[in-house]
Structure formats: structure tokens, C-alpha cells
């Protein structure tokens, strides 16, 4: 099996961004998740005319991963057409954290490739948990 590299994830996210349904914000976003079994799952943002009902690229990709049988997130790439670095929104950080580990890398991309890679626990420090601390 060919190893998936961050640049491959970037390309998958960029391809997914081309499928965004973002007629209201005109702000296409793409995401790609590498799961623990080496499979890649992609997503784009999907907007709805009643604006709060739309959802993010990362969320679409998580749905694809779960429905394809993927269990854990090994790496993520995110790209937005109109931003140099698209960092996942707060809600998506929590959704990603559900399936990621503290050290899972999230690659923030621009049109040329990966520009910055951050750990899950940098994106969502002090994440909510129900286990007793200490
Ligand atoms: O991390 C993010 C941030 C925003 N969006 C989408 C939501 C909306 O469709 C558009 C503008 O906010 O970008 C994402 O897909 N991912
Ligand atoms: Zn989001």
C-alpha cells in the first residue's frame, strides 16, 4: 500500500473543495481525513438557504469516514479557496477531537500545499472531558 503523505492529503482536500456547495458565503472549503487504516475521506462545506443549517467541510469528511467504517483520525488537511490558512472552526475542532488523538496533525493549507501543521491538542486545548482530572 502506498503511504499517504501530507501533500497527498492536501491534494485530496483541494479536490474536495471543488465540490463545495457554498452559494451564500462564496467561501469554498475542502477537507481530507486519513484514517487509522490508511483510507482517505474527503468533504466540502455544504450550505443551506436557512444559513445556520449548513455545515463545514471537516464535518462532511468525518461523516464520510464513519460511514466508510473508519474509526480514528490519523491526519487531516484543510484548505479554503480564499484564505492562506484555514483553521477549523470551534465546532469542527470538537468533532475532530472526538475521533483524533492529542498528537494528531491537522495540516492547514493554501493553494500551494501544506503551510502549517498543528496538533489536535494545540487546536483544542483543555478539551471538554467527562473523566475526573487528577
Ligand atoms: O473550518 C471551517 C470554517 C468554515 N467553513 C465553512 C462554513 C461556511 O460554509 C463557510 C463560511 O464560513 O465556510 C468550513 O467548511 N470549515
Ligand atoms: Zn467547522
PDB file of C-alpha atoms and ligand atoms in Angstrom:
ATOM      1  CA  UNK A   1       0.000   0.000   0.000  1.00  0.00           C
ATOM      2  CA  UNK A   2       1.363   3.437  -0.926  1.00  0.00           C
ATOM      3  CA  UNK A   3       1.972   5.670   2.047  1.00  0.00           C
ATOM      4  CA  UNK A   4      -0.267   8.742   2.134  1.00  0.00           C
ATOM      5  CA  UNK A   5       1.796  11.885   2.722  1.00  0.00           C
ATOM      6  CA  UNK A   6       0.606  15.309   3.874  1.00  0.00           C
ATOM      7  CA  UNK A   7       0.857  16.564   0.287  1.00  0.00           C
ATOM      8  CA  UNK A   8      -1.492  13.787  -0.868  1.00  0.00           C
ATOM      9  CA  UNK A   9      -3.985  14.841   1.795  1.00  0.00           C
ATOM     10  CA  UNK A  10      -3.642  18.445   0.649  1.00  0.00           C
ATOM     11  CA  UNK A  11      -4.444  17.381  -2.921  1.00  0.00           C
ATOM     12  CA  UNK A  12      -7.441  15.376  -1.741  1.00  0.00           C
ATOM     13  CA  UNK A  13      -8.710  18.370   0.265  1.00  0.00           C
ATOM     14  CA  UNK A  14      -8.207  20.685  -2.705  1.00  0.00           C
ATOM     15  CA  UNK A  15     -10.175  18.307  -4.920  1.00  0.00           C
ATOM     16  CA  UNK A  16     -12.962  18.141  -2.360  1.00  0.00           C
ATOM     17  CA  UNK A  17     -13.070  21.945  -2.164  1.00  0.00           C
ATOM     18  CA  UNK A  18     -14.111  21.926  -5.823  1.00  0.00           C
ATOM     19  CA  UNK A  19     -17.334  20.186  -4.786  1.00  0.00           C
ATOM     20  CA  UNK A  20     -18.306  22.743  -2.142  1.00  0.00           C
ATOM     21  CA  UNK A  21     -21.888  23.967  -2.206  1.00  0.00           C
ATOM     22  CA  UNK A  22     -21.265  27.497  -0.950  1.00  0.00           C
ATOM     23  CA  UNK A  23     -23.523  29.826  -2.958  1.00  0.00           C
ATOM     24  CA  UNK A  24     -24.247  32.082   0.054  1.00  0.00           C
ATOM     25  CA  UNK A  25     -20.806  32.691   1.536  1.00  0.00           C
ATOM     26  CA  UNK A  26     -18.917  32.008  -1.695  1.00  0.00           C
ATOM     27  CA  UNK A  27     -16.286  30.581   0.605  1.00  0.00           C
ATOM     28  CA  UNK A  28     -15.446  27.043  -0.559  1.00  0.00           C
ATOM     29  CA  UNK A  29     -13.620  24.825   1.927  1.00  0.00           C
ATOM     30  CA  UNK A  30     -12.236  21.313   1.478  1.00  0.00           C
ATOM     31  CA  UNK A  31     -11.034  18.751   3.999  1.00  0.00           C
ATOM     32  CA  UNK A  32      -9.389  15.346   3.809  1.00  0.00           C
ATOM     33  CA  UNK A  33      -9.008  12.839   6.625  1.00  0.00           C
ATOM     34  CA  UNK A  34      -6.544   9.968   6.695  1.00  0.00           C
ATOM     35  CA  UNK A  35      -7.975   7.272   8.942  1.00  0.00           C
ATOM     36  CA  UNK A  36      -6.086   4.730  11.025  1.00  0.00           C
ATOM     37  CA  UNK A  37      -6.370   2.123   8.276  1.00  0.00           C
ATOM     38  CA  UNK A  38      -4.779   4.356   5.642  1.00  0.00           C
ATOM     39  CA  UNK A  39      -8.018   5.312   3.899  1.00  0.00           C
ATOM     40  CA  UNK A  40      -8.687   8.893   2.809  1.00  0.00           C
ATOM     41  CA  UNK A  41     -12.094  10.528   3.280  1.00  0.00           C
ATOM     42  CA  UNK A  42     -12.954  13.932   1.879  1.00  0.00           C
ATOM     43  CA  UNK A  43     -15.530  16.623   2.472  1.00  0.00           C
ATOM     44  CA  UNK A  44     -16.615  20.080   1.392  1.00  0.00           C
ATOM     45  CA  UNK A  45     -18.823  22.651   3.070  1.00  0.00           C
ATOM     46  CA  UNK A  46     -22.490  22.425   2.200  1.00  0.00           C
ATOM     47  CA  UNK A  47     -24.652  25.493   2.735  1.00  0.00           C
ATOM     48  CA  UNK A  48     -28.408  25.835   3.006  1.00  0.00           C
ATOM     49  CA  UNK A  49     -30.526  28.911   2.364  1.00  0.00           C
ATOM     50  CA  UNK A  50     -31.502  28.975   6.038  1.00  0.00           C
ATOM     51  CA  UNK A  51     -27.867  29.755   6.826  1.00  0.00           C
ATOM     52  CA  UNK A  52     -27.318  28.054  10.205  1.00  0.00           C
ATOM     53  CA  UNK A  53     -28.361  24.731   8.695  1.00  0.00           C
ATOM     54  CA  UNK A  54     -25.255  24.387   6.558  1.00  0.00           C
ATOM     55  CA  UNK A  55     -22.171  22.534   7.718  1.00  0.00           C
ATOM     56  CA  UNK A  56     -18.405  22.537   7.338  1.00  0.00           C
ATOM     57  CA  UNK A  57     -16.025  20.608   5.111  1.00  0.00           C
ATOM     58  CA  UNK A  58     -14.463  18.857   8.107  1.00  0.00           C
ATOM     59  CA  UNK A  59     -17.868  17.655   9.252  1.00  0.00           C
ATOM     60  CA  UNK A  60     -18.660  16.206   5.820  1.00  0.00           C
ATOM     61  CA  UNK A  61     -15.310  14.381   5.859  1.00  0.00           C
ATOM     62  CA  UNK A  62     -15.948  12.953   9.330  1.00  0.00           C
ATOM     63  CA  UNK A  63     -19.331  11.659   8.144  1.00  0.00           C
ATOM     64  CA  UNK A  64     -17.691  10.002   5.165  1.00  0.00           C
ATOM     65  CA  UNK A  65     -15.086   8.390   7.397  1.00  0.00           C
ATOM     66  CA  UNK A  66     -17.611   6.973   9.829  1.00  0.00           C
ATOM     67  CA  UNK A  67     -19.921   5.664   7.114  1.00  0.00           C
ATOM     68  CA  UNK A  68     -16.966   4.014   5.337  1.00  0.00           C
ATOM     69  CA  UNK A  69     -16.061   2.140   8.502  1.00  0.00           C
ATOM     70  CA  UNK A  70     -13.164   4.350   9.560  1.00  0.00           C
ATOM     71  CA  UNK A  71     -12.725   4.632  13.312  1.00  0.00           C
ATOM     72  CA  UNK A  72      -9.929   7.044  14.131  1.00  0.00           C
ATOM     73  CA  UNK A  73      -8.462  10.154  12.536  1.00  0.00           C
ATOM     74  CA  UNK A  74      -4.718   9.873  11.873  1.00  0.00           C
ATOM     75  CA  UNK A  75      -4.210  13.164   9.969  1.00  0.00           C
ATOM     76  CA  UNK A  76      -6.300  15.951   8.485  1.00  0.00           C
ATOM     77  CA  UNK A  77      -5.796  18.561   5.751  1.00  0.00           C
ATOM     78  CA  UNK A  78      -7.980  21.660   5.411  1.00  0.00           C
ATOM     79  CA  UNK A  79      -7.996  24.270   2.657  1.00  0.00           C
ATOM     80  CA  UNK A  80     -10.126  27.306   1.853  1.00  0.00           C
ATOM     81  CA  UNK A  81     -10.046  28.976  -1.539  1.00  0.00           C
ATOM     82  CA  UNK A  82      -9.888  32.492  -0.092  1.00  0.00           C
ATOM     83  CA  UNK A  83      -7.639  32.087   2.962  1.00  0.00           C
ATOM     84  CA  UNK A  84      -3.919  31.483   3.369  1.00  0.00           C
ATOM     85  CA  UNK A  85      -4.528  29.304   6.396  1.00  0.00           C
ATOM     86  CA  UNK A  86      -7.947  27.859   7.056  1.00  0.00           C
ATOM     87  CA  UNK A  87      -8.139  26.703  10.647  1.00  0.00           C
ATOM     88  CA  UNK A  88     -11.121  24.542  11.644  1.00  0.00           C
ATOM     89  CA  UNK A  89     -13.968  26.331  13.425  1.00  0.00           C
ATOM     90  CA  UNK A  90     -14.701  25.653  17.084  1.00  0.00           C
ATOM     91  CA  UNK A  91     -17.450  23.136  16.404  1.00  0.00           C
ATOM     92  CA  UNK A  92     -15.275  21.165  13.999  1.00  0.00           C
ATOM     93  CA  UNK A  93     -12.396  21.139  16.495  1.00  0.00           C
ATOM     94  CA  UNK A  94     -14.652  19.351  18.942  1.00  0.00           C
ATOM     95  CA  UNK A  95     -15.900  16.948  16.248  1.00  0.00           C
ATOM     96  CA  UNK A  96     -12.358  16.189  15.068  1.00  0.00           C
ATOM     97  CA  UNK A  97     -11.212  15.663  18.668  1.00  0.00           C
ATOM     98  CA  UNK A  98     -13.904  13.015  19.092  1.00  0.00           C
ATOM     99  CA  UNK A  99     -12.010  10.745  16.687  1.00  0.00           C
ATOM    100  CA  UNK A 100      -8.443  12.092  16.944  1.00  0.00           C
ATOM    101  CA  UNK A 101      -5.622  11.772  19.451  1.00  0.00           C
ATOM    102  CA  UNK A 102      -3.786  14.628  21.167  1.00  0.00           C
ATOM    103  CA  UNK A 103      -0.911  14.355  18.696  1.00  0.00           C
ATOM    104  CA  UNK A 104      -2.999  14.014  15.536  1.00  0.00           C
ATOM    105  CA  UNK A 105      -1.721  16.526  12.984  1.00  0.00           C
ATOM    106  CA  UNK A 106      -4.041  18.965  11.249  1.00  0.00           C
ATOM    107  CA  UNK A 107      -2.414  20.383   8.127  1.00  0.00           C
ATOM    108  CA  UNK A 108      -3.524  23.920   7.283  1.00  0.00           C
ATOM    109  CA  UNK A 109      -3.097  24.509   3.560  1.00  0.00           C
ATOM    110  CA  UNK A 110      -3.170  27.183   0.912  1.00  0.00           C
ATOM    111  CA  UNK A 111      -3.317  26.769  -2.865  1.00  0.00           C
ATOM    112  CA  UNK A 112       0.320  25.671  -2.956  1.00  0.00           C
ATOM    113  CA  UNK A 113       0.254  22.984  -0.281  1.00  0.00           C
ATOM    114  CA  UNK A 114       0.630  22.484   3.458  1.00  0.00           C
ATOM    115  CA  UNK A 115       1.627  25.733   5.159  1.00  0.00           C
ATOM    116  CA  UNK A 116       1.341  24.864   8.845  1.00  0.00           C
ATOM    117  CA  UNK A 117       0.733  21.667  10.786  1.00  0.00           C
ATOM    118  CA  UNK A 118      -0.720  21.777  14.274  1.00  0.00           C
ATOM    119  CA  UNK A 119      -1.511  19.074  16.821  1.00  0.00           C
ATOM    120  CA  UNK A 120      -5.074  18.349  17.864  1.00  0.00           C
ATOM    121  CA  UNK A 121      -4.304  19.433  21.427  1.00  0.00           C
ATOM    122  CA  UNK A 122      -2.988  22.770  20.128  1.00  0.00           C
ATOM    123  CA  UNK A 123      -6.187  23.335  18.173  1.00  0.00           C
ATOM    124  CA  UNK A 124      -8.397  22.369  21.093  1.00  0.00           C
ATOM    125  CA  UNK A 125      -6.520  22.797  24.364  1.00  0.00           C
ATOM    126  CA  UNK A 126      -8.269  21.893  27.608  1.00  0.00           C
ATOM    127  CA  UNK A 127     -10.875  19.933  25.667  1.00  0.00           C
ATOM    128  CA  UNK A 128     -14.049  19.023  27.481  1.00  0.00           C
ATOM    129  CA  UNK A 129     -13.895  15.577  29.019  1.00  0.00           C
ATOM    130  CA  UNK A 130     -16.073  13.742  31.470  1.00  0.00           C
ATOM    131  CA  UNK A 131     -13.312  11.800  33.220  1.00  0.00           C
ATOM    132  CA  UNK A 132     -12.230  13.212  36.551  1.00  0.00           C
ATOM    133  CA  UNK A 133      -8.999  15.188  36.268  1.00  0.00           C
ATOM    134  CA  UNK A 134      -6.104  14.307  38.541  1.00  0.00           C
TER     135      UNK A 134
HETATM  136  O1  LIG B   1     -13.242  25.377   9.222  1.00  0.00           O
HETATM  137  C1  LIG B   1     -14.164  25.769   8.513  1.00  0.00           C
HETATM  138  C2  LIG B   1     -14.668  27.069   8.581  1.00  0.00           C
HETATM  139  C3  LIG B   1     -15.724  27.422   7.755  1.00  0.00           C
HETATM  140  N1  LIG B   1     -16.249  26.520   6.891  1.00  0.00           N
HETATM  141  C4  LIG B   1     -17.349  26.910   6.010  1.00  0.00           C
HETATM  142  C5  LIG B   1     -18.668  27.174   6.679  1.00  0.00           C
HETATM  143  C6  LIG B   1     -19.336  28.082   5.679  1.00  0.00           C
HETATM  144  O2  LIG B   1     -19.941  27.294   4.655  1.00  0.00           O
HETATM  145  C7  LIG B   1     -18.182  28.853   5.051  1.00  0.00           C
HETATM  146  C8  LIG B   1     -18.043  30.271   5.550  1.00  0.00           C
HETATM  147  O3  LIG B   1     -17.966  30.307   6.936  1.00  0.00           O
HETATM  148  O4  LIG B   1     -17.008  28.119   5.372  1.00  0.00           O
HETATM  149  C9  LIG B   1     -15.744  25.237   6.795  1.00  0.00           C
HETATM  150  O5  LIG B   1     -16.198  24.432   5.982  1.00  0.00           O
HETATM  151  N2  LIG B   1     -14.735  24.901   7.622  1.00  0.00           N
HETATM  152 ZN1  LIG B   2     -16.465  23.861  11.191  1.00  0.00          ZN
END
